[in-house]
Amino acid sequence: EVQLVESGGALEQPGRSLRLSCTASGFTFGDYGMSWFRQAPAKGLEWVGFIRSKAYGGTTEYAASVKGRFSISRDDSKSVAYLQMNSLKTEDTAVYYCSRRSISSGYYDYWGQGTLVTVSS
Amino acid sequence: EIVMTQSPATVSVSPGERATLSCRASQSVSSNLAWYQQKPGQAPRLLIYGASTRATGVPARFSGSGSGTEFTLTISSLQSEDFAVYYCQQYNSWPWTFGQGTKVEIK
C-alpha cells in the first residue's frame, strides 16, 4: 500500500526556517517525481514545488511565490523528500501536503495527510 | 501562468441527482487536466486524469469530459459521500495550477 507521511510542521516566527519531511512507503520511491502542495486556511490548493526522479536529473521546479526561499531535496536511500523553508512569511501559513506524481504524467495519484505550518510572531 | 476558473463556486444538489461542475483554462491545456475531491480535514483524492480517465477505484458515476480550455466533471447520481469540494488542476505547463474549487453541498 502506498503511503506518504509528512512531518515537521510547527509554529515558527517570520524570517525563521523550517524543514518538512515526507516519508514514503509501498512503492519504489526513487522512480517517482514528488511535489509539495499547500493549502492556506479555508483556501484552495497551491502547488509549491517539484523534484524529478534521479533518472530525470533530480532537478526541481518552484512556484514563483516560494522561489529563492524554499528548496526541495530527496534521499532515495531513505525514501524521503524534504521541503526546506527559509525566510518564512506569515502568508506561508498552510497545511503542506506531499504527493507522488504519476509515473506517466503530471497528475498526482497519492497524497499524504498533510502537516500544518503556522508562521506567526 | 495558466489560470483555471471553476464554476459555480457552490452547487446545491439533492442525493440521487446529477451534478455538473465546470473548469475553464485561460489557454489550452490539451487533455492534461485532473480532477480531485477533497473532504473536510482530508487530503485531496485523485478522481480523473487525462480529462476523462477515472483513477483506480473511482466509481463510474464520476465522469470527466472536455479538452483544450473547457472541461466538465459530472457526478451522475450523488451519494452522501460525494458532498465535498472538487478541484481541477492543469498539468500542461509549469507552474501547475488549480481552480479555486467547487463545493458540492446537500440541497
Coordinates of N, CA and C in Angstrom, one line a residue:
Chain A
E1 N 0.8 -1.2 0.0 CA 0.0 0.0 0.0 C 0.9 1.3 0.0
V2 N 0.6 2.1 -0.9 CA 1.3 3.4 -1.0 C 1.0 4.3 0.2
Q3 N 2.0 4.8 0.9 CA 1.7 5.7 2.0 C 2.7 6.9 1.9
L4 N 2.3 8.0 2.2 CA 3.1 9.2 2.3 C 2.8 9.9 3.6
V5 N 3.8 10.1 4.4 CA 3.6 10.7 5.7 C 4.5 11.9 5.9
E6 N 3.8 13.1 6.0 CA 4.5 14.3 6.2 C 4.8 14.5 7.7
S7 N 5.9 15.2 8.0 CA 6.2 15.6 9.4 C 7.0 16.9 9.4
G8 N 7.1 17.5 10.6 CA 7.9 18.7 10.7 C 7.2 20.0 10.8
G9 N 5.9 19.9 10.6 CA 5.1 21.1 10.8 C 5.1 21.7 12.2
A10 N 5.1 23.0 12.3 CA 5.2 23.6 13.6 C 4.8 25.1 13.5
L11 N 4.8 25.7 14.7 CA 4.6 27.2 14.8 C 6.0 27.8 14.7
E12 N 6.2 28.7 13.8 CA 7.5 29.3 13.6 C 7.3 30.8 13.4
Q13 N 8.4 31.6 13.8 CA 8.3 33.0 13.6 C 8.7 33.5 12.2
P14 N 8.2 34.6 11.8 CA 8.6 35.1 10.5 C 10.1 35.3 10.4
G15 N 10.6 35.0 9.2 CA 12.0 35.1 9.0 C 12.8 33.8 9.4
R16 N 12.2 32.9 10.1 CA 12.9 31.7 10.5 C 12.8 30.6 9.5
S17 N 13.4 29.5 9.7 CA 13.4 28.4 8.8 C 12.7 27.1 9.4
L18 N 12.3 26.2 8.5 CA 11.6 25.0 8.9 C 11.9 24.0 7.8
R19 N 12.1 22.7 8.2 CA 12.2 21.7 7.2 C 11.1 20.6 7.4
L20 N 10.4 20.4 6.4 CA 9.4 19.3 6.4 C 9.9 18.1 5.7
S21 N 9.4 16.9 6.2 CA 9.8 15.7 5.6 C 8.6 14.9 5.1
C22 N 8.8 14.1 4.1 CA 7.7 13.3 3.5 C 8.3 11.9 3.4
T23 N 7.9 11.0 4.2 CA 8.4 9.6 4.2 C 7.5 8.7 3.4
A24 N 8.0 8.1 2.4 CA 7.2 7.2 1.5 C 7.4 5.8 1.8
S25 N 6.4 5.0 1.5 CA 6.5 3.5 1.6 C 5.5 2.9 0.6
G26 N 5.7 1.7 0.3 CA 4.8 0.9 -0.5 C 5.0 1.0 -2.0
F27 N 6.1 1.7 -2.4 CA 6.5 1.8 -3.8 C 8.0 2.2 -3.9
T28 N 8.5 2.1 -5.1 CA 9.9 2.4 -5.3 C 10.1 3.9 -5.4
F29 N 10.4 4.5 -4.3 CA 10.4 5.9 -4.2 C 11.3 6.6 -5.3
G30 N 12.4 6.0 -5.6 CA 13.4 6.6 -6.5 C 12.9 6.7 -7.9
D31 N 11.8 6.0 -8.2 CA 11.3 6.0 -9.6 C 10.4 7.2 -9.9
Y32 N 10.0 7.9 -8.8 CA 8.9 8.9 -9.0 C 9.4 10.3 -8.7
G33 N 8.8 11.2 -9.4 CA 8.9 12.6 -9.0 C 7.9 12.9 -7.9
M34 N 8.2 13.9 -7.1 CA 7.4 14.2 -5.9 C 7.2 15.7 -5.9
S35 N 6.0 16.1 -5.5 CA 5.7 17.5 -5.3 C 5.2 17.8 -3.9
W36 N 5.4 19.1 -3.6 CA 4.8 19.7 -2.4 C 3.7 20.6 -2.8
F37 N 2.6 20.6 -2.1 CA 1.5 21.5 -2.3 C 1.1 22.1 -0.9
R38 N 0.4 23.2 -0.9 CA -0.1 23.7 0.3 C -1.5 24.3 0.2
Q39 N -2.1 24.4 1.4 CA -3.5 24.9 1.4 C -3.6 25.8 2.6
A40 N -3.7 27.1 2.4 CA -3.9 28.1 3.4 C -5.3 27.9 4.1
P41 N -5.5 28.3 5.3 CA -6.8 28.1 6.0 C -7.9 28.6 5.1
A42 N -8.9 27.7 4.9 CA -10.1 28.0 4.2 C -9.9 28.4 2.7
K43 N -8.7 28.0 2.2 CA -8.4 28.4 0.8 C -8.2 27.2 -0.1
G44 N -7.9 27.4 -1.3 CA -7.7 26.3 -2.3 C -6.3 25.7 -2.3
L45 N -6.1 24.8 -3.2 CA -4.8 24.2 -3.3 C -3.8 25.0 -4.1
E46 N -2.5 25.0 -3.7 CA -1.5 25.7 -4.4 C -0.3 24.7 -4.5
W47 N 0.2 24.6 -5.7 CA 1.4 23.8 -5.9 C 2.6 24.6 -5.5
V48 N 3.5 24.0 -4.7 CA 4.7 24.7 -4.2 C 6.0 24.4 -5.0
G49 N 6.2 23.1 -5.2 CA 7.4 22.8 -5.9 C 7.5 21.3 -6.2
F50 N 8.4 20.9 -7.1 CA 8.5 19.5 -7.6 C 10.0 19.1 -7.7
I51 N 10.3 17.9 -7.4 CA 11.6 17.3 -7.7 C 11.5 16.1 -8.6
R52 N 12.2 16.1 -9.6 CA 12.2 14.9 -10.5 C 13.0 13.7 -9.9
S53 N 12.7 12.6 -10.5 CA 13.5 11.4 -10.0 C 14.9 11.6 -10.6
K54 N 15.8 10.8 -10.0 CA 17.2 10.8 -10.4 C 17.4 10.5 -11.9
A55 N 16.5 9.6 -12.4 CA 16.5 9.3 -13.8 C 16.3 10.5 -14.7
Y56 N 15.7 11.5 -14.2 CA 15.4 12.7 -14.9 C 16.2 13.9 -14.4
G57 N 17.3 13.5 -13.7 CA 18.3 14.5 -13.2 C 18.0 15.0 -11.8
G58 N 16.9 14.6 -11.2 CA 16.7 15.1 -9.9 C 16.5 16.6 -9.8
T59 N 16.2 17.3 -10.9 CA 16.0 18.7 -10.9 C 14.7 19.2 -10.3
T60 N 14.6 20.4 -10.0 CA 13.5 21.0 -9.3 C 12.8 22.1 -10.0
E61 N 11.5 22.3 -9.7 CA 10.7 23.4 -10.2 C 10.0 24.0 -8.9
Y62 N 9.8 25.4 -9.0 CA 9.2 26.0 -7.8 C 8.2 27.0 -8.3
A63 N 7.2 27.2 -7.5 CA 6.2 28.3 -7.7 C 6.9 29.6 -7.5
A64 N 6.4 30.6 -8.2 CA 7.1 32.0 -8.0 C 7.0 32.5 -6.6
S65 N 5.9 32.1 -5.9 CA 5.7 32.6 -4.5 C 6.8 32.1 -3.5
V66 N 7.5 31.0 -3.9 CA 8.4 30.5 -2.9 C 9.8 30.4 -3.5
K67 N 10.0 30.7 -4.8 CA 11.3 30.5 -5.4 C 12.3 31.4 -4.7
G68 N 13.5 30.8 -4.4 CA 14.5 31.5 -3.7 C 14.5 31.4 -2.2
R69 N 13.3 31.0 -1.7 CA 13.2 30.8 -0.3 C 13.0 29.3 0.1
F70 N 12.3 28.6 -0.7 CA 12.1 27.1 -0.4 C 13.0 26.3 -1.4
S71 N 13.3 25.1 -0.9 CA 14.1 24.2 -1.7 C 13.6 22.8 -1.4
I72 N 13.6 21.9 -2.4 CA 13.2 20.5 -2.3 C 14.4 19.6 -2.6
S73 N 14.5 18.6 -1.8 CA 15.6 17.6 -2.0 C 15.0 16.3 -1.7
R74 N 15.8 15.2 -2.0 CA 15.3 13.9 -1.8 C 16.5 13.0 -1.4
D75 N 16.1 12.0 -0.6 CA 17.1 10.9 -0.2 C 16.4 9.6 -0.5
D76 N 16.8 9.1 -1.7 CA 16.1 7.9 -2.2 C 16.5 6.7 -1.3
S77 N 17.6 6.7 -0.6 CA 18.0 5.6 0.2 C 17.1 5.5 1.4
K78 N 16.5 6.6 1.8 CA 15.6 6.6 3.0 C 14.1 6.8 2.5
S79 N 13.9 6.9 1.2 CA 12.5 7.2 0.7 C 11.9 8.4 1.3
V80 N 12.6 9.5 1.3 CA 12.2 10.7 2.0 C 12.4 11.9 1.0
A81 N 11.4 12.7 0.9 CA 11.5 14.0 0.3 C 11.5 15.1 1.3
Y82 N 12.2 16.2 1.1 CA 12.3 17.3 2.1 C 11.8 18.6 1.4
L83 N 11.2 19.4 2.2 CA 10.9 20.8 1.8 C 11.6 21.7 2.9
Q84 N 12.7 22.4 2.4 CA 13.4 23.3 3.3 C 12.7 24.7 3.0
M85 N 12.2 25.3 4.1 CA 11.5 26.6 4.0 C 12.3 27.6 4.8
N86 N 12.9 28.6 4.1 CA 13.7 29.7 4.7 C 12.9 31.0 4.6
S87 N 13.3 31.9 5.4 CA 12.7 33.3 5.3 C 11.2 33.2 5.3
L88 N 10.7 32.5 6.3 CA 9.2 32.3 6.3 C 8.5 33.6 6.5
K89 N 7.3 33.6 5.8 CA 6.4 34.7 5.9 C 5.1 34.3 6.5
T90 N 4.3 35.2 7.0 CA 3.0 34.9 7.6 C 2.1 34.2 6.5
E91 N 2.3 34.6 5.3 CA 1.5 34.0 4.2 C 1.9 32.6 3.8
D92 N 2.9 32.1 4.4 CA 3.3 30.7 4.2 C 2.5 29.8 5.1
T93 N 1.7 30.3 6.0 CA 0.8 29.5 6.9 C -0.1 28.7 6.1
A94 N -0.1 27.4 6.3 CA -0.9 26.5 5.5 C -0.6 25.0 6.0
V95 N -1.5 24.2 5.5 CA -1.2 22.7 5.6 C -0.4 22.4 4.3
Y96 N 0.7 21.7 4.6 CA 1.6 21.3 3.5 C 1.4 19.8 3.2
Y97 N 1.2 19.5 1.9 CA 1.0 18.1 1.5 C 2.1 17.7 0.6
C98 N 2.6 16.5 0.7 CA 3.5 15.9 -0.3 C 2.6 15.0 -1.1
S99 N 3.0 14.8 -2.4 CA 2.3 14.0 -3.3 C 3.2 13.3 -4.3
R100 N 2.8 12.2 -4.7 CA 3.5 11.4 -5.8 C 3.0 11.8 -7.1
R101 N 3.9 12.2 -8.0 CA 3.5 12.4 -9.4 C 3.4 11.1 -10.1
S102 N 2.3 11.0 -10.9 CA 2.1 9.8 -11.7 C 3.4 9.5 -12.5
I103 N 3.7 8.2 -12.7 CA 4.9 7.8 -13.4 C 4.8 8.3 -14.9
S104 N 3.6 8.5 -15.4 CA 3.4 8.8 -16.8 C 3.1 10.2 -17.1
S105 N 2.6 11.0 -16.1 CA 2.2 12.3 -16.5 C 2.2 13.2 -15.2
G106 N 1.6 14.4 -15.4 CA 1.8 15.4 -14.3 C 0.7 15.5 -13.3
Y107 N -0.2 14.4 -13.2 CA -1.2 14.4 -12.2 C -0.6 13.7 -11.0
Y108 N -1.4 13.8 -9.8 CA -0.8 13.3 -8.6 C -1.8 12.2 -8.0
D109 N -1.3 11.0 -7.9 CA -2.1 9.9 -7.6 C -2.2 9.5 -6.1
Y110 N -1.2 9.9 -5.4 CA -1.2 9.7 -3.9 C -0.8 10.9 -3.2
W111 N -1.4 11.1 -2.1 CA -1.2 12.3 -1.2 C -1.0 11.9 0.2
G112 N -0.1 12.6 0.9 CA 0.0 12.5 2.4 C -1.2 13.2 3.0
Q113 N -1.2 13.0 4.4 CA -2.3 13.6 5.1 C -2.1 15.1 5.5
G114 N -0.9 15.6 5.2 CA -0.6 17.0 5.5 C 0.0 17.3 6.8
T115 N 0.7 18.4 6.9 CA 1.3 18.8 8.1 C 1.1 20.3 8.2
L116 N 0.8 20.8 9.3 CA 0.4 22.3 9.5 C 1.6 23.1 9.8
V117 N 1.8 24.1 9.0 CA 2.9 25.1 9.3 C 2.2 26.5 9.6
T118 N 2.5 27.0 10.8 CA 1.9 28.3 11.2 C 3.1 29.3 11.4
V119 N 3.0 30.4 10.6 CA 4.1 31.4 10.7 C 3.4 32.6 11.4
S120 N 3.9 32.9 12.6 CA 3.3 34.0 13.4 C 4.3 34.4 14.4
S121 N 4.3 35.7 14.7 CA 5.1 36.2 15.8 C 4.4 36.1 17.2
Chain B
E1 N 1.5 32.0 -16.7 CA 0.8 31.1 -15.8 C -0.7 30.9 -16.3
I2 N -1.1 29.6 -16.4 CA -2.4 29.3 -16.8 C -3.4 29.5 -15.7
V3 N -4.4 30.2 -15.9 CA -5.4 30.5 -14.8 C -6.6 29.5 -15.0
M4 N -6.9 28.8 -14.0 CA -8.0 27.8 -14.1 C -9.2 28.4 -13.3
T5 N -10.4 28.5 -13.9 CA -11.6 29.1 -13.3 C -12.7 28.0 -13.2
Q6 N -13.1 27.8 -12.0 CA -14.2 26.8 -11.8 C -15.5 27.5 -11.6
S7 N -16.6 26.8 -12.0 CA -17.9 27.4 -11.8 C -18.9 26.2 -11.7
P8 N -19.9 26.4 -10.8 CA -20.1 27.5 -9.9 C -19.2 27.3 -8.7
A9 N -19.2 28.3 -7.8 CA -18.4 28.2 -6.6 C -19.0 27.2 -5.7
T10 N -20.3 27.1 -5.6 CA -21.1 26.2 -4.8 C -22.3 25.7 -5.6
V11 N -22.5 24.4 -5.5 CA -23.7 23.8 -6.2 C -24.5 23.0 -5.1
S12 N -25.8 23.3 -5.0 CA -26.6 22.5 -4.1 C -27.4 21.5 -4.8
V13 N -27.2 20.2 -4.4 CA -27.8 19.1 -5.1 C -28.4 18.1 -4.1
S14 N -29.6 17.6 -4.5 CA -30.2 16.5 -3.6 C -29.5 15.2 -3.9
P15 N -29.4 14.3 -2.9 CA -28.9 13.0 -3.2 C -29.7 12.3 -4.3
G16 N -29.0 11.6 -5.2 CA -29.6 11.0 -6.3 C -29.6 11.8 -7.5
E17 N -29.4 13.1 -7.4 CA -29.5 14.0 -8.6 C -28.1 14.1 -9.2
R18 N -28.1 14.7 -10.4 CA -26.8 14.9 -11.1 C -26.2 16.2 -10.8
A19 N -24.9 16.3 -10.7 CA -24.1 17.5 -10.5 C -23.2 17.7 -11.7
T20 N -23.1 18.9 -12.2 CA -22.2 19.2 -13.3 C -21.3 20.4 -12.9
L21 N -20.0 20.1 -12.9 CA -19.0 21.1 -12.5 C -18.2 21.5 -13.7
S22 N -17.9 22.8 -13.8 CA -17.1 23.3 -15.0 C -15.8 23.8 -14.6
C23 N -14.9 23.7 -15.5 CA -13.5 24.2 -15.3 C -13.0 24.7 -16.6
R24 N -12.5 26.0 -16.6 CA -12.1 26.6 -17.8 C -10.6 27.1 -17.6
A25 N -9.8 26.8 -18.6 CA -8.4 27.2 -18.6 C -8.2 28.5 -19.5
S26 N -7.3 29.3 -19.0 CA -7.1 30.6 -19.7 C -6.4 30.4 -21.1
Q27 N -5.8 29.3 -21.3 CA -5.3 28.9 -22.6 C -5.3 27.3 -22.6
S28 N -5.1 26.8 -23.8 CA -5.3 25.4 -24.0 C -4.3 24.6 -23.1
V29 N -4.9 23.5 -22.5 CA -4.1 22.6 -21.7 C -4.2 21.2 -22.3
S30 N -4.7 21.2 -23.6 CA -4.9 19.9 -24.2 C -5.8 19.0 -23.4
S31 N -5.4 17.8 -23.1 CA -6.2 16.9 -22.2 C -5.5 16.7 -20.9
N32 N -4.5 17.6 -20.6 CA -3.7 17.5 -19.4 C -4.4 18.1 -18.2
L33 N -5.5 17.5 -17.8 CA -6.3 18.0 -16.7 C -6.8 16.9 -15.8
A34 N -6.7 17.2 -14.5 CA -7.1 16.3 -13.5 C -8.2 16.9 -12.6
W35 N -9.0 16.0 -12.0 CA -10.0 16.5 -11.0 C -9.7 15.7 -9.7
Y36 N -9.8 16.5 -8.6 CA -9.6 16.0 -7.3 C -10.8 16.3 -6.4
Q37 N -11.0 15.4 -5.5 CA -12.1 15.5 -4.5 C -11.4 15.8 -3.1
Q38 N -11.9 16.7 -2.4 CA -11.4 16.9 -1.0 C -12.5 17.1 0.0
K39 N -12.5 16.3 1.0 CA -13.4 16.4 2.1 C -12.8 17.1 3.3
P40 N -13.6 17.7 4.1 CA -13.0 18.5 5.2 C -12.0 17.7 6.1
G41 N -10.8 18.3 6.3 CA -9.8 17.7 7.1 C -9.1 16.5 6.4
Q42 N -9.3 16.3 5.2 CA -8.6 15.3 4.4 C -7.8 15.8 3.3
A43 N -6.9 15.0 2.8 CA -6.1 15.3 1.7 C -6.9 15.2 0.4
P44 N -6.5 15.8 -0.7 CA -7.2 15.6 -1.9 C -7.0 14.2 -2.4
R45 N -8.0 13.8 -3.2 CA -8.0 12.4 -3.7 C -8.2 12.6 -5.3
L46 N -7.3 11.9 -6.0 CA -7.4 11.9 -7.5 C -8.7 11.2 -7.9
L47 N -9.5 11.9 -8.8 CA -10.7 11.3 -9.4 C -10.5 10.9 -10.8
I48 N -10.0 11.9 -11.6 CA -10.0 11.9 -13.0 C -8.6 12.4 -13.5
Y49 N -8.0 11.8 -14.5 CA -6.8 12.4 -15.1 C -7.0 12.3 -16.6
G50 N -6.1 13.0 -17.4 CA -6.3 13.0 -18.8 C -7.7 13.5 -19.2
A51 N -8.3 14.3 -18.4 CA -9.6 14.9 -18.6 C -10.7 14.0 -18.5
S52 N -10.5 12.7 -18.8 CA -11.7 11.8 -18.8 C -11.4 10.4 -18.3
T53 N -10.2 10.1 -17.8 CA -9.9 8.7 -17.3 C -10.1 8.7 -15.8
R54 N -11.0 7.8 -15.4 CA -11.1 7.6 -13.9 C -9.9 7.0 -13.3
A55 N -9.5 7.5 -12.1 CA -8.4 6.9 -11.4 C -8.9 5.5 -10.8
T56 N -8.0 4.7 -10.4 CA -8.3 3.4 -9.8 C -9.2 3.6 -8.6
G57 N -10.3 2.8 -8.6 CA -11.2 2.7 -7.5 C -12.3 3.8 -7.5
V58 N -12.3 4.7 -8.5 CA -13.3 5.8 -8.6 C -14.5 5.2 -9.2
P59 N -15.7 5.4 -8.5 CA -16.9 4.9 -9.0 C -17.3 5.4 -10.4
A60 N -18.0 4.6 -11.2 CA -18.4 5.0 -12.5 C -19.4 6.2 -12.6
R61 N -19.9 6.6 -11.5 CA -20.8 7.8 -11.5 C -20.1 9.1 -11.7
F62 N -18.7 9.0 -11.6 CA -17.9 10.2 -11.9 C -17.4 10.1 -13.3
S63 N -17.6 11.1 -14.1 CA -17.1 11.2 -15.4 C -16.6 12.5 -15.8
G64 N -15.5 12.6 -16.6 CA -14.9 13.8 -17.0 C -14.9 13.9 -18.5
S65 N -15.0 15.2 -19.0 CA -15.0 15.4 -20.4 C -14.4 16.7 -20.7
G66 N -14.1 16.9 -22.0 CA -13.5 18.2 -22.4 C -12.1 18.1 -22.9
S67 N -11.6 19.1 -23.5 CA -10.2 19.3 -24.0 C -10.0 20.7 -24.3
G68 N -8.8 21.1 -24.4 CA -8.5 22.5 -24.7 C -8.6 23.4 -23.5
T69 N -9.7 24.1 -23.5 CA -9.9 25.1 -22.4 C -11.2 24.8 -21.6
E70 N -12.1 23.9 -22.1 CA -13.3 23.7 -21.4 C -13.4 22.3 -20.9
F71 N -13.7 22.1 -19.6 CA -13.8 20.8 -19.0 C -15.0 20.7 -18.1
T72 N -15.5 19.4 -18.0 CA -16.7 19.2 -17.1 C -16.4 17.9 -16.3
L73 N -16.8 18.0 -15.0 CA -16.9 16.8 -14.2 C -18.4 16.6 -13.9
T74 N -18.8 15.4 -14.2 CA -20.2 15.1 -13.9 C -20.3 14.0 -12.9
I75 N -21.2 14.2 -11.9 CA -21.5 13.1 -10.9 C -22.9 12.7 -11.2
S76 N -23.1 11.5 -11.7 CA -24.4 11.2 -12.3 C -25.5 11.1 -11.3
S77 N -25.2 10.5 -10.1 CA -26.2 10.3 -9.1 C -25.6 10.5 -7.7
L78 N -25.7 11.6 -7.2 CA -24.9 12.0 -6.0 C -25.2 11.1 -4.8
Q79 N -24.2 10.6 -4.2 CA -24.3 9.8 -3.0 C -23.8 10.7 -1.8
S80 N -24.2 10.3 -0.6 CA -23.9 11.1 0.6 C -22.4 11.4 0.7
E81 N -21.6 10.4 0.3 CA -20.1 10.5 0.4 C -19.5 11.4 -0.7
D82 N -20.3 11.9 -1.6 CA -19.8 12.8 -2.7 C -19.8 14.3 -2.3
F83 N -20.4 14.6 -1.2 CA -20.5 16.0 -0.8 C -19.1 16.4 -0.3
A84 N -18.5 17.3 -1.1 CA -17.1 17.7 -0.9 C -16.8 18.9 -1.8
V85 N -15.5 19.2 -1.8 CA -15.0 20.3 -2.7 C -14.2 19.6 -3.8
Y86 N -14.4 20.1 -5.0 CA -13.8 19.5 -6.2 C -12.9 20.5 -6.8
Y87 N -11.7 20.1 -7.2 CA -10.7 21.0 -7.8 C -10.2 20.4 -9.1
C88 N -10.1 21.3 -10.1 CA -9.4 20.9 -11.3 C -8.0 21.4 -11.3
Q89 N -7.1 20.7 -12.0 CA -5.7 21.0 -12.0 C -5.1 20.8 -13.4
Q90 N -4.4 21.8 -13.9 CA -3.8 21.5 -15.2 C -2.4 21.2 -15.0
Y91 N -1.9 20.2 -15.9 CA -0.5 19.8 -15.8 C 0.1 19.9 -17.2
N92 N -0.4 20.9 -18.0 CA 0.1 21.0 -19.3 C 1.4 21.8 -19.4
S93 N 1.5 22.8 -18.4 CA 2.7 23.6 -18.4 C 3.0 24.2 -17.0
W94 N 4.2 24.4 -16.7 CA 4.6 25.0 -15.4 C 4.2 26.4 -15.3
P95 N 3.7 26.9 -14.1 CA 3.5 26.1 -12.9 C 2.2 25.4 -13.0
W96 N 2.1 24.2 -12.4 CA 0.8 23.5 -12.3 C -0.1 24.4 -11.5
T97 N -1.3 24.6 -12.0 CA -2.3 25.4 -11.3 C -3.6 24.7 -11.1
F98 N -4.3 25.2 -10.1 CA -5.6 24.6 -9.7 C -6.7 25.7 -9.9
G99 N -7.9 25.2 -10.1 CA -9.1 26.1 -10.0 C -9.3 26.4 -8.5
Q100 N -10.2 27.3 -8.2 CA -10.4 27.7 -6.8 C -11.4 26.7 -6.1
G101 N -11.9 25.8 -6.8 CA -12.8 24.7 -6.2 C -14.2 25.0 -6.4
T102 N -15.0 23.9 -6.4 CA -16.5 23.9 -6.4 C -16.9 23.1 -5.2
K103 N -17.7 23.7 -4.4 CA -18.2 22.9 -3.2 C -19.6 22.3 -3.6
V104 N -19.7 21.0 -3.5 CA -21.0 20.3 -3.7 C -21.6 20.1 -2.4
E105 N -22.7 20.8 -2.1 CA -23.4 20.7 -0.8 C -24.8 20.1 -1.0
I106 N -25.3 19.6 0.1 CA -26.6 18.9 0.1 C -27.7 20.0 0.1
K107 N -28.6 19.8 -0.9 CA -29.8 20.7 -1.0 C -30.8 20.4 0.0

